[in-house]
Amino acid sequence: MRTASTNSAWKSAVFSHEGILFLVLVAEWVFFYHFGTTVNRHDVVVGFGTIDRQFDILRHSCEIGLLALALTPIILTAGIDLSVGSLLGLCAILFGMLWHDAGLSIPVAAAGALVVGALGGGLNALLITWLRLPPLIVTLGTYSLFRGLAEAITRGAVTYTDFPASFLFLGQERWYGLPTQAWIFLAVAALVGLLVHRTTYGRSFRAIGFSPEGARYAGLPVGRRLALVYLIAGVVSALAALIYTSRLGQAKADAGTGYELFAITAVVLGGTSIFGGVGSVTGTLLGVAAIAVLKNGLACLPVVMRMNGAEELSGMLTGALLLLALTGSVLPKYLSNWRASHHSARPQTPT
Amino acid sequence: MSAPLLELRRITKSYAGVHALRGVDFDLQPGEVHALLGENGAGKSTLIRVVTGAHQPDRGSIAIEGKRVTNLTPSAAQQLGVACIYQQPALFPDLTVAENIALRLEPSTGLRLVHWSARRERARNLLARIGASISPETEVRALSMPEQQLVEIACALGAGARIVIMDEPTASLTQKEQHLLFAVVRDLRASGVGVIYISHRLDEIFTLADRVTVLRDGESVGTSLVGDINEAGLIRMMVGREVTQIYPPAETEPGEVVLALKGIGSSACPVHDVTFDVRAGEVFGLAGLVGAGRTELARILFGLTPADRGEILLNGRPVILHSPQEAVAHGIAYVPEDRRRHGVVLEMPIAQNMSMAVHRRIFPGTWLRFGTERRHALDFIRDLAVKAYGPDAPGGSLSGGNQQKVSLARWLATKPKLLILDEPTQGVDVGAKSEIHKIVRRLAKQGLAVLLISSDLPEVLGMSDRIGIMRGGTIAAVLPGKADAQEVMALALGTAK
C-alpha cells in the first residue's frame, strides 16, 4: 500500500509537465556536452560544459527570460501580450535619449525608462479592461505602435553608445560570481513566483483564466487584476530594455525584435496553458532554459558551424519542441477520451 | 384513422440521474395542431429534443408515419420530415432569403455550379405556398422576426417536412404578426402537415390548437381536445400535483426590512418599476415564467447590470450597486442560476471555490494560507454535507447538487445580509433538493433575508413567506406564502382577471 502511493507520487512528479521538461533540458545539455565544441577567447578549443559557457547562456537568456516571466501571469489569465519586445525597444531608445540627449544621470534615465514601460503597459491595460478589447488585437496594435515610435524617434539611424562603465557593469560583468543581470532576473523570478503562487492575486489570475465570467460572479475585481498583469509586463519590459542596452553597450530602435515570440514559446513550453488557468513560474524558467541551451548548444555543434545555420536550426528546433510540448500536453486527454468512448461503446448498443 | 404522423410511447429520459421525462406518450395526427403545455422544466424541451433526434431517449419507442425508428439522429429526423422552428430563427443575416433556403436544402458535398435562377424560383414557390410576400432577393437582416420565422417554415416545407415543431413562435411577435403566423399554421394544417405547438399563452392554444397535452414533472398529465377543456382546467392540469415534498416550516417572525426596492428599472434589460421589500428572516419567493425578468432583477441587485432608475435601500440606506464588489461589500450574495458557468469554477478545487468571495478575510495581507483555506472548506463541507472526496476535489467532479452547495458555501462565507438564490435546485436530485431547502430555512431562521427565484412552483409556494410574481419585467403581484398555485400560475401567465 505504502509503496504504491510513494510510487505514484514519484511518478506524478516525473510525469508532471515540469518533470518532463527538466529531463528534456538534461538531455539537451548532455547531448551538447558530448558533441559541442567551442573556441574560447584564447583560441583554445574547449567543450560545452565549461562554467564560462553556462554563464554565457545565462547572460544571454536574461532579457527573454524577463519577458517570459512577465508573460506568465498574463497567459494565466488567458491573455497575451505581443507588445513586450517592441516596448523593450522603445524603452531602450528613450533611455538612451534621456541619458545622452537630455543629459540626465544614468539612474534618473533608468527610472524614466521604467516609467515609460509602465505607461506602455498601462495603455494595454486601459484598452483591454476599459474598452474590453481582446488582448491579442490590442497588443498587436501596440506591438506596431511601440516599435514604430522607437524608429520614428531615432529616424531609424541613431544608435546610442558610449555608456559609462558603471552602467555596462550591469550587463557585461559579474557580481558575487554570477553575471550581474542574472541577479535581477532571479529576483524578478522570485517576485513573480510569489505573486503567482503565494498571493490572492495569483489565485485571481487563475480564476480569470479558467472562467472570466465565473470570476466576475465570485465578486473578484477582474478588471483591476487584468490591468495589473499588463502593467507589470510593461515595467518588466523596461527592465529588460536596460539590461539589453547594458549587455550590448548600445541602444537601438530594433532592440528586442522578435523577443516576444521566444518569450511566449518559453512560457507555453513551460506548461502554462494558452487557454489560461494552468501554469507555473518554475515551468517558465525551465522553458527559458530549454530554449537557451538549445540555441546556444547548436551554435557550438561542429556540423552546424560548418553550415553556418545555427540561427535557422535553433528556430526550427524551438518550434518543433513547442509543438511537441503542446501535443504532449493534450495527448493524455485524447487518449483517455478515446479509451472512454471505446469502453462505453459496448453497453450502449441496444439489447 | 390513418397511422399517426408521430407516435411516442413510454419515452423516458434522465440527465445525470434526474428524470426529465418519465414514460411520456404523445401522438400527432396529419392535419392537426397539437399544443404542448407545461411549466418551465416540465419536460417540453426534452421531448422536442427527442423528436428532433438531438437527444436519445433512455427507454421508449418513436414511430414516424407508422414506422418504428431507433437511434434517431438530427439528420435522420430531418430526412423523415421533422422540422423545428425556434423562437430565434437560425438564419444567416447577411445572405439573401434564397441563399438561406438553398443552404438548408442543397446538399453541401462536392463542387457544383450554382443555379441562381433555380434557387430564386424555388424560394419564391416555397414562400408563395405559405402566402408570404417576401422577395427571395432580400437580405435576411432586413426581415422582421416573424418574416424570418416564415423563411424557416419555408425551409421546413422545402425539406418536405410533415412534422413541424414550433417552440414559442409568438414570444416576440406583435398582435398583427401573430395573426399572420396563425394563418400560416392553419394553411400547414390544411395541407396535412402535423404541427406541435409549444406556447405559454393559453389564448393562443384555444385559438389555434386541436388538441393539447400537458406535461408536468416529466410526465404527461393528459391529452384533451381543446373543445373539451377551459382555461382553468388547463391551469389545474399544469400545477395540480400531489405534494411529493415536505417543505420545512417557517419558524420565525420576519424582522427589519433589509432590502427595499422602489421603482427599480434598467435600460439594459427589460426590468422596470419593480417595488417590493424583503425582511430579515424572511424567504421572499420570486415566481414567473422564463424571461419574466427574475434573473435580470437579481443581476441588478448584484451590480452586474446596474439599475438606472429607482432606488435600492439596504437596511434603510440608499445604495448604489455598480459592480459585484460593491454588492458584496454591502452584504449581498448571489448564488447564480448557471452554476457551471457562474456558480463554481469547475477546474478549481472546491476549497479555492469556497474561499473565492472572502479572499480578504481569510487571507489578510493577500498571502495565501493553505491551512486556513482547507479548514474553512472542511467546515463548510461538514456543515452543508457536501459529497466530495475532499477540499482538493475539482468543482467539476461534483454532482449538480453538490456544486450548488459549493456555490452556496462560497456566499455564506461572506456572512451576507441578503442572499439571492437563483433556481437553487434546478437539475438537482431529490435528496440534495430537500437538503438545500432545509439549509435555506435554517439561514432564514438565523436572520438572513433570502430572495428565492424559482420556476419550481411547489418550491416557491412551499418555501416562501411571501411570493412576488413577475411578468414582463415587473412585479405583477405579491401574495402571501401559502398562496394558491393556480392563482400564482394565472398571474404568471397573465390570464388572471
mmCIF file of C-alpha atoms in Angstrom, chain B residues 28-262:
data_model
loop_
_atom_site.group_PDB
_atom_site.id
_atom_site.type_symbol
_atom_site.label_atom_id
_atom_site.label_comp_id
_atom_site.label_asym_id
_atom_site.label_seq_id
_atom_site.Cartn_x
_atom_site.Cartn_y
_atom_site.Cartn_z
ATOM 1 C CA LEU B 28 -49.584 13.677 -33.693
ATOM 2 C CA GLN B 29 -52.109 13.148 -36.489
ATOM 3 C CA PRO B 30 -51.818 14.526 -40.021
ATOM 4 C CA GLY B 31 -53.537 17.860 -40.365
ATOM 5 C CA GLU B 32 -53.519 18.551 -36.651
ATOM 6 C CA VAL B 33 -52.175 21.300 -34.399
ATOM 7 C CA HIS B 34 -51.246 19.632 -31.142
ATOM 8 C CA ALA B 35 -50.316 22.054 -28.362
ATOM 9 C CA LEU B 36 -47.765 21.107 -25.729
ATOM 10 C CA LEU B 37 -48.142 22.880 -22.428
ATOM 11 C CA GLY B 38 -46.284 22.782 -19.145
ATOM 12 C CA GLU B 39 -44.386 24.807 -16.573
ATOM 13 C CA ASN B 40 -40.702 25.609 -17.010
ATOM 14 C CA GLY B 41 -38.807 22.385 -16.595
ATOM 15 C CA ALA B 42 -41.839 20.177 -17.144
ATOM 16 C CA GLY B 43 -40.020 18.356 -19.944
ATOM 17 C CA LYS B 44 -41.236 20.119 -23.086
ATOM 18 C CA SER B 45 -37.772 20.918 -24.389
ATOM 19 C CA THR B 46 -36.530 17.420 -23.663
ATOM 20 C CA LEU B 47 -39.456 15.943 -25.558
ATOM 21 C CA ILE B 48 -38.665 18.184 -28.531
ATOM 22 C CA ARG B 49 -35.011 17.155 -28.399
ATOM 23 C CA VAL B 50 -36.068 13.525 -28.508
ATOM 24 C CA VAL B 51 -38.289 14.114 -31.543
ATOM 25 C CA THR B 52 -35.656 16.121 -33.444
ATOM 26 C CA GLY B 53 -33.047 13.464 -32.699
ATOM 27 C CA ALA B 54 -30.860 15.838 -30.689
ATOM 28 C CA HIS B 55 -31.090 13.517 -27.679
ATOM 29 C CA GLN B 56 -31.710 9.797 -27.487
ATOM 30 C CA PRO B 57 -34.377 8.575 -25.088
ATOM 31 C CA ASP B 58 -33.233 6.095 -22.439
ATOM 32 C CA ARG B 59 -36.323 3.968 -22.975
ATOM 33 C CA GLY B 60 -39.445 4.053 -25.090
ATOM 34 C CA SER B 61 -40.212 3.946 -28.785
ATOM 35 C CA ILE B 62 -40.643 6.508 -31.527
ATOM 36 C CA ALA B 63 -42.676 5.773 -34.637
ATOM 37 C CA ILE B 64 -42.867 8.170 -37.560
ATOM 38 C CA GLU B 65 -45.686 7.574 -40.064
ATOM 39 C CA GLY B 66 -46.263 4.153 -38.574
ATOM 40 C CA LYS B 67 -42.639 3.019 -38.875
ATOM 41 C CA ARG B 68 -40.614 2.485 -35.745
ATOM 42 C CA VAL B 69 -37.312 4.372 -35.722
ATOM 43 C CA THR B 70 -34.339 3.692 -33.490
ATOM 44 C CA ASN B 71 -31.229 5.768 -32.893
ATOM 45 C CA LEU B 72 -32.774 8.894 -34.327
ATOM 46 C CA THR B 73 -30.157 11.477 -35.198
ATOM 47 C CA PRO B 74 -30.844 15.117 -36.171
ATOM 48 C CA SER B 75 -30.119 14.412 -39.837
ATOM 49 C CA ALA B 76 -32.219 11.241 -39.833
ATOM 50 C CA ALA B 77 -35.093 13.126 -38.208
ATOM 51 C CA GLN B 78 -34.823 15.795 -40.873
ATOM 52 C CA GLN B 79 -34.982 13.175 -43.611
ATOM 53 C CA LEU B 80 -38.039 11.640 -42.008
ATOM 54 C CA GLY B 81 -39.754 15.014 -42.267
ATOM 55 C CA VAL B 82 -39.249 16.539 -38.810
ATOM 56 C CA ALA B 83 -38.540 20.265 -38.723
ATOM 57 C CA CYS B 84 -38.297 22.622 -35.772
ATOM 58 C CA ILE B 85 -38.949 26.372 -35.873
ATOM 59 C CA TYR B 86 -37.275 28.044 -32.929
ATOM 60 C CA GLN B 87 -38.086 31.349 -31.272
ATOM 61 C CA GLN B 88 -34.877 32.812 -32.618
ATOM 62 C CA PRO B 89 -34.537 31.803 -36.258
ATOM 63 C CA ALA B 90 -31.072 30.477 -37.067
ATOM 64 C CA LEU B 91 -30.562 32.175 -40.404
ATOM 65 C CA PHE B 92 -27.508 33.881 -41.857
ATOM 66 C CA PRO B 93 -28.342 37.588 -41.641
ATOM 67 C CA ASP B 94 -26.015 38.695 -44.451
ATOM 68 C CA LEU B 95 -27.275 36.226 -47.027
ATOM 69 C CA THR B 96 -30.451 36.623 -49.035
ATOM 70 C CA VAL B 97 -33.604 34.632 -48.384
ATOM 71 C CA ALA B 98 -32.973 32.484 -51.457
ATOM 72 C CA GLU B 99 -29.405 31.750 -50.348
ATOM 73 C CA ASN B 100 -30.516 30.818 -46.857
ATOM 74 C CA ILE B 101 -33.096 28.431 -48.213
ATOM 75 C CA ALA B 102 -30.551 26.965 -50.623
ATOM 76 C CA LEU B 103 -28.075 26.422 -47.772
ATOM 77 C CA ARG B 104 -30.626 24.318 -45.947
ATOM 78 C CA LEU B 105 -31.889 22.345 -48.890
ATOM 79 C CA GLU B 106 -28.955 21.786 -51.224
ATOM 80 C CA PRO B 107 -26.522 19.030 -50.333
ATOM 81 C CA SER B 108 -23.268 20.580 -49.210
ATOM 82 C CA THR B 109 -20.959 17.981 -50.688
ATOM 83 C CA GLY B 110 -18.913 18.319 -53.824
ATOM 84 C CA LEU B 111 -18.233 21.263 -56.029
ATOM 85 C CA ARG B 112 -21.187 22.286 -58.108
ATOM 86 C CA LEU B 113 -22.326 25.235 -60.128
ATOM 87 C CA VAL B 114 -24.940 27.444 -58.531
ATOM 88 C CA HIS B 115 -28.166 27.808 -60.427
ATOM 89 C CA TRP B 116 -29.142 31.231 -59.233
ATOM 90 C CA SER B 117 -32.377 31.428 -61.142
ATOM 91 C CA ALA B 118 -33.468 27.972 -59.951
ATOM 92 C CA ARG B 119 -32.658 28.988 -56.395
ATOM 93 C CA ARG B 120 -34.746 32.124 -56.642
ATOM 94 C CA GLU B 121 -37.564 30.243 -58.282
ATOM 95 C CA ARG B 122 -37.672 27.598 -55.584
ATOM 96 C CA ALA B 123 -37.555 30.213 -52.832
ATOM 97 C CA ARG B 124 -40.390 32.117 -54.492
ATOM 98 C CA ASN B 125 -42.513 28.942 -54.774
ATOM 99 C CA LEU B 126 -41.944 27.920 -51.176
ATOM 100 C CA LEU B 127 -42.738 31.388 -49.872
ATOM 101 C CA ALA B 128 -45.843 31.529 -52.050
ATOM 102 C CA ARG B 129 -47.027 28.221 -50.627
ATOM 103 C CA ILE B 130 -47.227 29.766 -47.163
ATOM 104 C CA GLY B 131 -48.617 33.004 -48.522
ATOM 105 C CA ALA B 132 -45.608 35.081 -47.586
ATOM 106 C CA SER B 133 -44.873 38.170 -49.651
ATOM 107 C CA ILE B 134 -41.122 38.221 -49.142
ATOM 108 C CA SER B 135 -38.755 38.740 -52.041
ATOM 109 C CA PRO B 136 -36.133 35.962 -52.329
ATOM 110 C CA GLU B 137 -33.572 38.700 -53.029
ATOM 111 C CA THR B 138 -33.961 40.373 -49.645
ATOM 112 C CA GLU B 139 -31.153 40.041 -47.163
ATOM 113 C CA VAL B 140 -32.377 38.260 -44.053
ATOM 114 C CA ARG B 141 -31.014 41.131 -41.938
ATOM 115 C CA ALA B 142 -33.730 43.354 -43.345
ATOM 116 C CA LEU B 143 -36.556 40.992 -42.342
ATOM 117 C CA SER B 144 -38.649 41.265 -39.210
ATOM 118 C CA MET B 145 -38.695 38.419 -36.698
ATOM 119 C CA PRO B 146 -41.952 36.873 -37.978
ATOM 120 C CA GLU B 147 -40.741 37.149 -41.572
ATOM 121 C CA GLN B 148 -37.633 35.253 -40.544
ATOM 122 C CA GLN B 149 -39.850 32.620 -38.977
ATOM 123 C CA LEU B 150 -41.713 32.379 -42.259
ATOM 124 C CA VAL B 151 -38.424 31.765 -44.040
ATOM 125 C CA GLU B 152 -37.724 28.992 -41.539
ATOM 126 C CA ILE B 153 -41.119 27.493 -42.257
ATOM 127 C CA ALA B 154 -40.429 27.735 -45.993
ATOM 128 C CA CYS B 155 -37.172 25.835 -45.414
ATOM 129 C CA ALA B 156 -39.070 23.191 -43.472
ATOM 130 C CA LEU B 157 -41.603 22.805 -46.308
ATOM 131 C CA GLY B 158 -38.852 22.708 -48.891
ATOM 132 C CA ALA B 159 -37.237 19.874 -46.979
ATOM 133 C CA GLY B 160 -40.548 18.033 -47.179
ATOM 134 C CA ALA B 161 -41.364 18.390 -43.507
ATOM 135 C CA ARG B 162 -44.506 16.598 -42.393
ATOM 136 C CA ILE B 163 -43.982 17.222 -38.679
ATOM 137 C CA VAL B 164 -43.352 20.866 -37.814
ATOM 138 C CA ILE B 165 -42.458 21.805 -34.249
ATOM 139 C CA MET B 166 -42.922 25.439 -33.236
ATOM 140 C CA ASP B 167 -41.292 26.429 -29.960
ATOM 141 C CA GLU B 168 -42.961 29.546 -28.571
ATOM 142 C CA PRO B 169 -43.131 31.127 -32.018
ATOM 143 C CA THR B 170 -45.125 34.148 -30.905
ATOM 144 C CA ALA B 171 -42.943 35.095 -27.920
ATOM 145 C CA SER B 172 -41.529 38.138 -29.676
ATOM 146 C CA LEU B 173 -44.311 38.930 -32.130
ATOM 147 C CA THR B 174 -46.801 41.772 -32.191
ATOM 148 C CA GLN B 175 -50.534 41.120 -32.359
ATOM 149 C CA LYS B 176 -50.641 41.663 -36.105
ATOM 150 C CA GLU B 177 -47.647 39.457 -36.748
ATOM 151 C CA GLN B 178 -49.242 36.724 -34.664
ATOM 152 C CA HIS B 179 -52.289 36.685 -36.918
ATOM 153 C CA LEU B 180 -50.052 36.332 -39.961
ATOM 154 C CA LEU B 181 -48.316 33.383 -38.316
ATOM 155 C CA PHE B 182 -51.597 31.784 -37.266
ATOM 156 C CA ALA B 183 -52.811 31.933 -40.867
ATOM 157 C CA VAL B 184 -49.685 30.093 -41.978
ATOM 158 C CA VAL B 185 -50.123 27.464 -39.276
ATOM 159 C CA ARG B 186 -53.718 26.913 -40.412
ATOM 160 C CA ASP B 187 -52.523 26.560 -44.016
ATOM 161 C CA LEU B 188 -49.990 23.972 -42.913
ATOM 162 C CA ARG B 189 -52.696 22.079 -41.113
ATOM 163 C CA ALA B 190 -54.928 22.207 -44.174
ATOM 164 C CA SER B 191 -52.164 20.704 -46.301
ATOM 165 C CA GLY B 192 -51.889 17.697 -43.984
ATOM 166 C CA VAL B 193 -48.842 18.716 -42.002
ATOM 167 C CA GLY B 194 -48.849 17.968 -38.272
ATOM 168 C CA VAL B 195 -47.820 20.862 -36.035
ATOM 169 C CA ILE B 196 -46.544 20.507 -32.469
ATOM 170 C CA TYR B 197 -47.177 23.919 -30.974
ATOM 171 C CA ILE B 198 -45.478 24.968 -27.749
ATOM 172 C CA SER B 199 -46.688 28.107 -26.046
ATOM 173 C CA HIS B 200 -47.272 29.641 -22.661
ATOM 174 C CA ARG B 201 -50.133 31.724 -23.969
ATOM 175 C CA LEU B 202 -53.322 29.873 -23.245
ATOM 176 C CA ASP B 203 -55.435 32.085 -25.511
ATOM 177 C CA GLU B 204 -53.309 31.009 -28.474
ATOM 178 C CA ILE B 205 -53.873 27.389 -27.674
ATOM 179 C CA PHE B 206 -57.614 27.920 -27.672
ATOM 180 C CA THR B 207 -57.459 29.860 -30.934
ATOM 181 C CA LEU B 208 -55.180 27.545 -32.819
ATOM 182 C CA ALA B 209 -54.860 24.039 -31.449
ATOM 183 C CA ASP B 210 -56.987 20.954 -31.979
ATOM 184 C CA ARG B 211 -55.650 19.007 -29.037
ATOM 185 C CA VAL B 212 -53.494 19.873 -26.061
ATOM 186 C CA THR B 213 -51.150 17.719 -23.989
ATOM 187 C CA VAL B 214 -49.979 18.925 -20.582
ATOM 188 C CA LEU B 215 -46.621 17.871 -19.192
ATOM 189 C CA ARG B 216 -45.760 18.120 -15.538
ATOM 190 C CA ASP B 217 -42.564 16.939 -13.853
ATOM 191 C CA GLY B 218 -41.635 14.962 -16.940
ATOM 192 C CA GLU B 219 -44.914 13.102 -17.078
ATOM 193 C CA SER B 220 -47.862 13.528 -19.365
ATOM 194 C CA VAL B 221 -50.792 14.661 -17.233
ATOM 195 C CA GLY B 222 -53.213 14.115 -20.030
ATOM 196 C CA THR B 223 -54.266 14.925 -23.559
ATOM 197 C CA SER B 224 -57.549 16.617 -24.294
ATOM 198 C CA LEU B 225 -59.462 18.039 -27.205
ATOM 199 C CA VAL B 226 -59.310 21.805 -26.909
ATOM 200 C CA GLY B 227 -63.090 21.968 -27.141
ATOM 201 C CA ASP B 228 -63.411 19.785 -24.050
ATOM 202 C CA ILE B 229 -61.436 21.957 -21.662
ATOM 203 C CA ASN B 230 -61.295 25.533 -20.442
ATOM 204 C CA GLU B 231 -58.504 27.815 -19.203
ATOM 205 C CA ALA B 232 -58.991 26.986 -15.541
ATOM 206 C CA GLY B 233 -58.918 23.291 -16.354
ATOM 207 C CA LEU B 234 -55.597 23.645 -18.168
ATOM 208 C CA ILE B 235 -54.025 25.590 -15.314
ATOM 209 C CA ARG B 236 -55.238 22.942 -12.882
ATOM 210 C CA MET B 237 -53.576 20.277 -15.010
ATOM 211 C CA MET B 238 -50.344 22.266 -15.109
ATOM 212 C CA VAL B 239 -49.974 22.822 -11.367
ATOM 213 C CA GLY B 240 -52.246 20.316 -9.646
ATOM 214 C CA ARG B 241 -49.813 17.739 -8.487
ATOM 215 C CA GLU B 242 -49.786 15.812 -5.270
ATOM 216 C CA VAL B 243 -47.395 17.132 -2.675
ATOM 217 C CA THR B 244 -44.352 14.979 -3.114
ATOM 218 C CA GLN B 245 -42.126 17.091 -0.962
ATOM 219 C CA ILE B 246 -42.432 18.269 2.594
ATOM 220 C CA TYR B 247 -41.108 21.767 2.992
ATOM 221 C CA PRO B 248 -39.570 22.826 6.276
ATOM 222 C CA PRO B 249 -41.921 25.234 8.015
ATOM 223 C CA ALA B 250 -41.150 28.856 8.755
ATOM 224 C CA GLU B 251 -40.408 29.252 12.439
ATOM 225 C CA THR B 252 -39.611 32.883 12.894
ATOM 226 C CA GLU B 253 -41.369 36.170 12.546
ATOM 227 C CA PRO B 254 -39.697 38.351 9.902
ATOM 228 C CA GLY B 255 -37.724 41.253 11.358
ATOM 229 C CA GLU B 256 -36.467 44.548 9.971
ATOM 230 C CA VAL B 257 -36.673 45.390 6.273
ATOM 231 C CA VAL B 258 -33.258 44.503 4.809
ATOM 232 C CA LEU B 259 -33.833 45.232 1.146
ATOM 233 C CA ALA B 260 -36.303 47.744 -0.212
ATOM 234 C CA LEU B 261 -36.715 48.366 -3.933
ATOM 235 C CA LYS B 262 -38.507 51.464 -5.159
#
